[in-house]
Short mmCIF file of C-alpha atoms in Angstrom, two decimals:
data_model
loop_
_atom_site.label_atom_id
_atom_site.label_comp_id
_atom_site.label_asym_id
_atom_site.label_seq_id
_atom_site.Cartn_x
_atom_site.Cartn_y
_atom_site.Cartn_z
CA UNK L 1307 114.60 121.41 97.39
CA UNK L 1308 110.97 122.36 96.71
CA UNK L 1309 108.25 121.77 99.27
CA UNK L 1310 105.06 120.81 97.42
CA UNK L 1311 101.62 121.36 98.92
CA UNK L 1312 99.73 118.45 100.53
CA UNK L 1313 99.60 115.53 98.08
CA UNK L 1314 101.07 117.60 95.24
CA UNK L 1315 103.68 116.07 93.00
CA UNK L 1316 107.08 117.13 91.69
CA UNK L 1317 108.65 114.79 89.15
CA UNK L 1318 112.39 115.12 88.68
CA UNK L 1319 113.20 114.19 85.09
CA UNK L 1320 115.93 111.63 84.54
CA UNK L 1321 117.97 110.64 81.51
CA UNK L 1322 115.81 107.54 81.03
CA UNK L 1323 112.39 106.27 82.10
CA UNK L 1324 112.00 104.94 85.65
CA UNK L 1325 111.94 101.32 84.50
CA UNK L 1326 115.15 101.45 82.43
CA UNK L 1327 117.84 100.52 85.02
CA UNK L 1328 118.21 96.89 86.05
CA UNK L 1329 116.34 96.03 89.23
CA UNK L 1330 118.37 94.72 92.18
CA UNK L 1331 117.38 91.65 94.14
CA UNK L 1332 114.40 92.43 96.43
CA UNK L 1333 112.88 89.11 97.52
CA UNK L 1334 110.46 90.38 100.15
CA UNK L 1335 109.94 94.13 99.58
CA UNK L 1336 109.32 96.28 102.65
CA UNK L 1337 105.72 95.51 103.68
CA UNK L 1338 105.71 96.93 107.22
CA UNK L 1339 107.65 98.60 110.04
CA UNK L 1340 111.26 97.33 110.20
CA UNK L 1341 110.87 95.32 106.99
CA UNK L 1342 110.01 91.73 106.08
CA UNK L 1343 111.74 90.15 109.09
CA UNK L 1344 110.77 92.92 111.56
CA UNK L 1345 114.44 93.69 112.25
CA UNK L 1346 115.34 96.80 110.22
CA UNK L 1347 117.44 94.72 107.81
CA UNK L 1348 116.80 94.47 104.07
CA UNK L 1349 117.83 91.41 102.05
CA UNK L 1350 118.18 93.59 98.98
CA UNK L 1351 121.47 93.51 97.09
CA UNK L 1352 122.86 95.07 93.94
CA UNK L 1353 121.76 98.64 94.63
CA UNK L 1354 124.06 101.60 94.04
CA UNK L 1355 125.46 103.84 96.78
CA UNK L 1356 125.00 106.78 94.39
CA UNK L 1357 121.45 107.88 93.61
CA UNK L 1358 119.51 110.63 91.90
CA UNK L 1359 116.12 112.18 92.80
CA UNK L 1360 113.23 110.52 91.01
CA UNK L 1361 110.13 112.22 92.47
CA UNK L 1362 108.94 114.19 95.49
CA UNK L 1363 105.52 114.57 97.04
CA UNK L 1364 104.09 115.96 100.26
CA UNK L 1365 102.02 113.37 102.11
CA UNK L 1366 101.10 115.44 105.18
CA UNK L 1367 102.48 116.20 108.62
CA UNK L 1368 103.97 113.37 110.63
CA UNK L 1369 106.54 110.62 111.07
CA UNK L 1370 105.08 107.49 109.47
CA UNK L 1371 107.59 105.75 107.28
CA UNK L 1372 106.58 103.92 104.11
CA UNK L 1373 105.63 100.34 103.35
CA UNK L 1374 106.22 99.05 99.82
CA UNK L 1375 104.55 96.01 98.33
CA UNK L 1376 103.71 94.88 94.79
CA UNK L 1377 104.76 98.18 93.20
CA UNK L 1378 102.77 100.35 95.59
CA UNK L 1379 103.77 102.53 98.52
CA UNK L 1380 101.65 103.20 101.61
CA UNK L 1381 102.09 105.90 104.26
CA UNK L 1382 100.05 108.25 106.45
CA UNK L 1383 100.10 112.03 106.94
CA UNK L 1384 98.07 114.74 108.64
CA UNK L 1385 96.37 117.89 107.42
CA UNK L 1386 96.18 120.40 110.33
CA UNK L 1387 93.65 122.64 108.56
CA UNK L 1388 91.17 119.85 107.89
CA UNK L 1389 92.04 118.04 111.14
CA UNK L 1390 92.28 114.72 109.35
CA UNK L 1391 94.81 112.02 108.55
CA UNK L 1392 95.12 110.45 105.12
CA UNK L 1393 96.43 106.97 104.45
CA UNK L 1394 97.70 107.33 100.91
CA UNK L 1395 98.63 104.68 98.37
CA UNK L 1396 101.12 105.79 95.72
CA UNK L 1397 102.70 104.18 92.72
CA UNK L 1398 106.14 103.35 94.13
CA UNK L 1399 108.02 104.33 90.95
CA UNK L 1400 106.17 107.43 89.79
CA UNK L 1401 104.76 108.83 93.05
CA UNK L 1402 101.32 109.16 91.48
CA UNK L 1403 98.35 108.79 93.82
CA UNK L 1404 96.45 105.51 93.46
CA UNK L 1405 93.98 106.19 96.31
CA UNK L 1406 93.67 108.01 99.62
CA UNK L 1407 91.61 107.25 102.70
CA UNK L 1408 90.98 110.18 105.07
CA UNK L 1409 89.57 110.14 108.59
CA UNK L 1410 89.18 112.71 111.42
CA UNK L 1411 92.33 113.18 113.51
CA UNK L 1412 93.69 115.79 115.88
CA UNK L 1413 97.11 117.26 115.19
CA UNK L 1414 98.31 116.12 118.64
CA UNK L 1415 101.19 118.61 118.78
CA UNK L 1416 103.00 117.76 122.00
CA UNK L 1417 106.17 119.73 121.34
CA UNK L 1418 107.12 117.81 118.20
CA UNK L 1419 104.76 119.30 115.60
CA UNK L 1420 102.21 116.49 115.72
CA UNK L 1421 100.87 114.38 112.89
CA UNK L 1422 101.03 110.70 112.05
CA UNK L 1423 103.17 108.31 114.10
CA UNK L 1424 102.72 104.69 113.02
CA UNK L 1425 103.45 102.88 109.76
CA UNK L 1426 100.91 100.92 107.67
CA UNK L 1427 101.37 97.15 107.30
CA UNK L 1428 100.58 95.47 103.97
CA UNK L 1429 99.63 91.80 103.84
CA UNK L 1430 98.58 90.48 100.46
CA UNK L 1431 95.37 92.26 99.43
CA UNK L 1432 94.88 94.24 102.65
CA UNK L 1433 96.64 97.07 104.49
CA UNK L 1434 96.38 97.66 108.24
CA UNK L 1435 96.79 101.14 109.70
CA UNK L 1436 96.69 102.34 113.31
CA UNK L 1437 96.17 105.83 114.65
CA UNK L 1438 97.54 107.77 117.62
CA UNK L 1439 94.01 108.08 119.09
CA UNK L 1440 93.39 104.32 119.08
CA UNK L 1441 91.79 103.55 115.71
CA UNK L 1442 92.76 100.39 113.83
CA UNK L 1443 91.71 100.06 110.18
CA UNK L 1444 91.83 97.21 107.69
CA UNK L 1445 91.57 98.47 104.10
CA UNK L 1446 91.55 96.89 100.68
CA UNK L 1447 95.12 97.40 99.43
CA UNK L 1448 94.02 97.99 95.84
CA UNK L 1449 91.08 100.35 96.37
CA UNK L 1450 91.34 101.77 99.91
CA UNK L 1451 87.85 100.53 100.79
CA UNK L 1452 87.37 99.84 104.52
CA UNK L 1453 86.96 96.16 105.32
CA UNK L 1454 86.74 96.59 109.10
CA UNK L 1455 87.81 98.89 111.91
CA UNK L 1456 88.11 99.01 115.70
CA UNK L 1457 88.30 101.94 118.10
CA UNK L 1458 90.53 100.52 120.84
CA UNK L 1459 90.02 103.28 123.38
CA UNK L 1460 86.23 103.02 123.21
CA UNK L 1461 86.07 99.23 123.04
CA UNK L 1462 88.68 98.55 125.76
CA UNK L 1463 88.39 101.70 127.89
CA UNK L 1464 91.97 102.73 127.10
CA UNK L 1465 93.61 106.15 127.18
CA UNK L 1466 96.28 107.17 124.68
CA UNK L 1467 99.72 107.87 126.16
CA UNK L 1468 101.08 111.42 126.32
CA UNK L 1469 102.34 111.48 122.72
CA UNK L 1470 99.63 109.19 121.33
CA UNK L 1471 99.79 105.52 120.35
CA UNK L 1472 102.82 105.09 118.09
CA UNK L 1473 103.17 101.31 117.65
CA UNK L 1474 102.49 99.98 114.16
CA UNK L 1475 100.26 96.97 113.43
CA UNK L 1476 102.32 93.79 113.64
CA UNK L 1477 101.20 91.23 111.06
CA UNK L 1478 102.26 87.57 111.03
CA UNK L 1479 100.70 84.13 110.65
CA UNK L 1480 96.92 84.76 110.67
CA UNK L 1481 96.78 87.64 113.12
CA UNK L 1482 97.35 91.35 113.66
CA UNK L 1483 98.89 92.41 116.98
CA UNK L 1484 98.68 95.88 118.50
CA UNK L 1485 100.67 97.33 121.38
CA UNK L 1486 98.28 99.76 123.06
CA UNK L 1487 99.72 99.34 126.55
CA UNK L 1488 97.42 96.37 126.67
CA UNK L 1489 98.70 93.99 123.98
CA UNK L 1490 95.93 92.52 121.86
CA UNK L 1491 95.44 90.45 118.74
CA UNK L 1492 92.80 90.18 116.01
CA UNK L 1493 92.41 87.68 113.24
CA UNK L 1494 92.62 89.11 109.75
CA UNK L 1495 88.84 89.34 109.54
CA UNK L 1496 88.84 91.68 112.56
CA UNK L 1497 87.68 89.19 115.20
CA UNK L 1498 89.36 89.69 118.63
CA UNK L 1499 91.58 86.73 119.54
CA UNK L 1500 93.18 87.70 122.88
CA UNK L 1501 94.45 90.56 125.00
CA UNK L 1502 97.01 90.71 127.78
CA UNK L 1503 95.74 90.48 131.36
CA UNK L 1504 97.24 93.86 132.25
CA UNK L 1505 98.51 97.07 130.70
CA UNK L 1506 102.28 97.43 130.45
CA UNK L 1507 102.25 101.25 130.29
CA UNK L 1508 102.75 103.85 127.59
CA UNK L 1509 102.85 102.29 124.13
CA UNK L 1510 105.25 103.78 121.58
CA UNK L 1511 107.20 100.69 120.42
CA UNK L 1512 106.16 98.06 117.90
CA UNK L 1513 106.66 94.51 119.27
CA UNK L 1514 109.29 92.15 117.85
CA UNK L 1515 108.19 88.56 117.11
CA UNK L 1516 110.62 85.70 117.73
CA UNK L 1517 110.87 81.95 118.37
CA UNK L 1518 112.50 80.40 121.45
CA UNK L 1519 112.40 76.98 123.06
CA UNK L 1520 109.67 75.82 120.69
CA UNK L 1521 107.40 78.80 121.45
CA UNK L 1522 106.26 81.76 119.36
CA UNK L 1523 106.76 84.92 121.42
CA UNK L 1524 106.63 88.71 121.32
CA UNK L 1525 109.13 91.14 122.82
CA UNK L 1526 107.05 94.16 123.86
CA UNK L 1527 108.74 97.39 125.03
CA UNK L 1528 106.37 99.65 126.98
CA UNK L 1529 106.52 102.36 129.62
CA UNK L 1530 107.08 99.82 132.40
CA UNK L 1531 109.90 98.00 130.57
CA UNK L 1532 110.31 94.86 128.48
CA UNK L 1533 107.65 92.15 128.56
CA UNK L 1534 107.72 88.80 126.75
CA UNK L 1535 104.25 87.63 125.69
CA UNK L 1536 103.09 84.33 124.24
CA UNK L 1537 101.93 84.91 120.67
CA UNK L 1538 99.18 82.29 120.68
CA UNK L 1539 97.28 83.40 123.79
CA UNK L 1540 98.77 86.70 124.95
CA UNK L 1541 100.00 85.24 128.24
CA UNK L 1542 102.79 87.12 129.99
CA UNK L 1543 105.94 84.97 130.10
CA UNK L 1544 108.47 87.31 131.73
CA UNK L 1545 109.01 91.01 132.44
CA UNK L 1546 111.94 93.30 133.21
CA UNK L 1547 111.39 96.76 134.68
CA UNK L 1548 112.99 99.57 132.66
CA UNK L 1549 111.57 102.94 133.67
CA UNK L 1550 112.69 105.98 131.73
CA UNK L 1551 112.01 109.71 131.71
CA UNK L 1552 108.46 110.45 130.51
CA UNK L 1553 107.87 106.66 130.31
CA UNK L 1554 109.23 106.71 126.75
CA UNK L 1555 110.55 103.37 125.50
CA UNK L 1556 110.09 103.80 121.76
CA UNK L 1557 112.71 101.65 119.97
CA UNK L 1558 111.74 98.17 118.84
CA UNK L 1559 113.72 95.50 120.75
CA UNK L 1560 116.44 93.56 118.92
CA UNK L 1561 116.27 89.79 119.48
CA UNK L 1562 119.45 87.69 119.40
CA UNK L 1563 118.48 84.07 120.09
CA UNK L 1564 117.18 84.12 123.68
CA UNK L 1565 118.79 87.51 124.32
CA UNK L 1566 116.92 90.77 123.83
CA UNK L 1567 118.59 94.16 123.41
CA UNK L 1568 116.68 97.25 124.57
CA UNK L 1569 117.66 100.91 124.44
CA UNK L 1570 116.08 104.22 125.49
CA UNK L 1571 116.90 107.90 125.13
CA UNK L 1572 116.92 110.78 127.61
CA UNK L 1573 120.36 109.58 128.80
CA UNK L 1574 118.95 106.29 130.06
CA UNK L 1575 120.98 103.74 128.10
CA UNK L 1576 120.72 100.15 126.97
CA UNK L 1577 120.74 96.58 128.24
CA UNK L 1578 121.09 93.02 127.02
CA UNK L 1579 118.56 90.75 128.70
CA UNK L 1580 118.51 86.97 128.69
CA UNK L 1581 115.25 85.05 128.62
CA UNK L 1582 115.16 81.98 130.83
CA UNK L 1583 112.33 79.99 132.34
CA UNK L 1584 109.70 82.61 133.25
CA UNK L 1585 112.42 85.22 133.83
CA UNK L 1586 114.39 88.00 132.14
CA UNK L 1587 117.90 88.55 133.52
CA UNK L 1588 120.22 91.46 132.74
CA UNK L 1589 123.54 90.35 131.24
CA UNK L 1590 124.81 93.93 131.09
CA UNK L 1591 123.63 97.53 131.10
CA UNK L 1592 125.35 100.58 129.63
CA UNK L 1593 124.94 104.18 128.51
CA UNK L 1594 126.88 103.45 125.32
CA UNK L 1595 123.66 103.35 123.24
CA UNK L 1596 120.67 105.61 123.90
CA UNK L 1597 118.06 105.14 121.17
CA UNK L 1598 115.40 107.80 121.47
CA UNK L 1599 113.33 107.02 118.38
CA UNK L 1600 115.18 104.84 115.88
CA UNK L 1601 116.26 101.43 117.15
CA UNK L 1602 119.48 99.55 116.43
CA UNK L 1603 120.10 97.00 113.69
CA UNK L 1604 122.02 93.76 114.16
CA UNK L 1605 124.63 92.64 111.64
CA UNK L 1606 127.28 89.95 112.08
CA UNK L 1607 127.19 90.01 115.89
CA UNK L 1608 127.37 93.81 116.11
CA UNK L 1609 124.74 96.44 116.86
CA UNK L 1610 124.63 99.68 114.88
CA UNK L 1611 122.55 102.62 116.02
CA UNK L 1612 122.27 106.27 116.93
CA UNK L 1613 123.33 107.00 120.49
CA UNK L 1614 121.43 110.27 120.87
CA UNK L 1615 123.32 112.16 118.10
CA UNK L 1616 126.27 109.85 117.44
CA UNK L 1617 126.43 106.83 115.14
CA UNK L 1618 127.94 103.87 117.00
CA UNK L 1619 128.88 100.24 116.66
CA UNK L 1620 128.68 97.97 119.74
CA UNK L 1621 129.56 94.33 120.12
CA UNK L 1622 127.14 92.01 121.89
CA UNK L 1623 128.95 92.42 125.22
CA UNK L 1624 128.11 96.13 125.17
CA UNK L 1625 131.63 97.23 124.27
CA UNK L 1626 131.78 100.37 122.12
CA UNK L 1627 133.71 99.43 118.96
CA UNK L 1628 133.61 102.79 117.18
CA UNK L 1629 131.70 106.07 117.18
CA UNK L 1630 131.12 108.87 114.68
CA UNK L 1631 129.81 112.29 115.68
CA UNK L 1632 127.65 114.79 113.83
CA UNK L 1633 124.59 112.77 112.84
CA UNK L 1634 121.96 114.45 114.99
CA UNK L 1635 118.72 112.74 115.98
CA UNK L 1636 118.25 110.66 112.87
CA UNK L 1637 117.40 107.05 112.02
CA UNK L 1638 118.76 104.13 110.04
CA UNK L 1639 118.32 100.73 108.43
CA UNK L 1640 120.72 98.12 107.02
CA UNK L 1641 120.85 96.58 103.54
CA UNK L 1642 123.51 94.49 101.85
CA UNK L 1643 126.06 95.10 104.59
CA UNK L 1644 125.59 98.86 104.39
CA UNK L 1645 123.99 101.35 106.75
CA UNK L 1646 121.46 103.83 105.34
CA UNK L 1647 121.37 106.72 107.80
CA UNK L 1648 119.04 109.71 107.67
CA UNK L 1649 120.88 112.43 109.56
CA UNK L 1650 119.30 115.17 111.66
CA UNK L 1651 120.25 117.62 108.91
CA UNK L 1652 118.33 115.86 106.14
CA UNK L 1653 121.32 114.03 104.67
CA UNK L 1654 121.17 110.45 103.44
CA UNK L 1655 124.45 108.84 104.46
CA UNK L 1656 125.51 105.40 103.28
CA UNK L 1657 128.33 103.69 105.16
CA UNK L 1658 129.79 100.21 105.41
CA UNK L 1659 128.50 98.17 108.35
CA UNK L 1660 131.77 96.89 109.75
CA UNK L 1661 133.37 96.79 113.19
CA UNK L 1662 136.64 97.76 111.52
CA UNK L 1663 135.77 101.46 111.68
CA UNK L 1664 133.47 104.04 110.15
CA UNK L 1665 133.70 103.96 106.35
CA UNK L 1666 131.46 106.45 104.54
CA UNK L 1667 130.47 105.59 100.99
CA UNK L 1668 128.22 108.52 100.07
CA UNK L 1669 126.45 111.53 101.59
CA UNK L 1670 123.71 113.60 99.98
CA UNK L 1671 121.40 116.34 101.23
CA UNK L 1672 117.94 115.09 100.25
CA UNK L 1673 115.45 117.15 102.30
CA UNK L 1674 115.17 120.53 103.99
CA UNK L 1675 113.10 121.64 106.96
CA UNK L 1676 111.35 119.82 109.78
CA UNK L 1677 113.01 117.00 111.68
CA UNK L 1678 114.18 113.63 110.43
CA UNK L 1679 112.91 110.91 112.74
CA UNK L 1680 111.39 108.80 109.96
CA UNK L 1681 113.35 105.69 108.99
CA UNK L 1682 114.41 105.58 105.31
CA UNK L 1683 113.25 102.59 103.28
CA UNK L 1684 114.94 100.74 100.43
CA UNK L 1685 112.75 98.78 98.01
CA UNK L 1686 113.68 97.57 94.51
CA UNK L 1687 116.64 99.92 94.35
CA UNK L 1688 114.59 103.00 95.30
CA UNK L 1689 115.22 104.78 98.61
CA UNK L 1690 112.41 106.74 100.26
CA UNK L 1691 113.15 109.52 102.79
CA UNK L 1692 110.70 111.73 104.66
CA UNK L 1693 110.76 114.71 107.03
CA UNK L 1694 108.23 115.68 109.70
CA UNK L 1695 106.64 118.23 107.33
CA UNK L 1696 105.60 115.31 105.15
CA UNK L 1697 108.00 115.89 102.26
CA UNK L 1698 108.62 112.43 100.83
CA UNK L 1699 111.43 112.02 98.30
CA UNK L 1700 112.20 108.96 96.18
CA UNK L 1701 115.84 108.46 95.17
CA UNK L 1702 116.86 106.11 92.38
CA UNK L 1703 119.70 103.85 93.57
CA UNK L 1704 119.21 101.14 90.98
CA UNK L 1705 122.42 100.11 89.20
CA UNK L 1706 122.80 101.75 85.81
CA UNK L 1707 122.95 99.49 82.78
CA UNK L 1708 126.45 99.07 81.39
#
């Protein structure tokens, strides 16, 4: 597969125009990290397990996945020669550049090549983007013009963690929340609303919002462990210590009612915690699931995820239901009862999400080179996959007419 230069375009010609196949059901698009419900699960149905390449473009060095809203795609990449990041807006179907916003940024190569880490969040007419050195931007989604920005390290006297801030902006209600060790919120006009009373350690994981006992809460996974924070005021409700090698807790927590599943790599393992009155209690802990980058997805009372380099299914008691080897350090999402897995070898694998056993539906080599820690995204029947070199490929999985 070709590797175009930074922001160059390769169009793969198809038998018909991009708009010819029928569009599957896509009620909410994929506007931010982990999708519309912040859980790595797409509501989209009717898409085909067999796809063909539609276009490819290089968007710069890094690991940001894509957000898709209103026919446009947003992602961020890095140019090591210019020492700058570019938040780029593309036409989601053609890959053509709509606009790009560039800003100074160090490569930040800490043994993984460096480049972008977090994913933009689109909310109506604005897009929010965070940066590994502590910048938070609000841009006009149609033009890329800056509406406001904050430099969190300067304003709050913070220091980036070893591998840089990696949490994506979390958008809900009328606020934007950032995990920067200190958890803080802004209104959508950029006015500070609240910040946590203390720092919870290295910040690589995007918080998960949830409701429990009549309260709106956040599950925040940081270097010190899991912390539950009140969404309205930022007050700490409960905490559970979960220290790992290098203080890396990167996977977004999975919320199941008042239970919260956490998992970490480096042979640490996973746990199911129960939230009670002002307290988190461990229901069980195990080494059956060790998510280093990509978190698990929940489907019909089972967790699916990559345990280091193996694809696994666990039930909610922590019991290993099945395992499949040979996936490498990849990532996944779930849509229509199917798993979309990006393997460590650049293969897009589609399998049925069932506790009955591993059932592979399709497998296709889609990218070469780099590493594959970026979660694939499905939006309107198109699947987007990216490697660390910034090669972004769009695959057409819309059902064919007739």
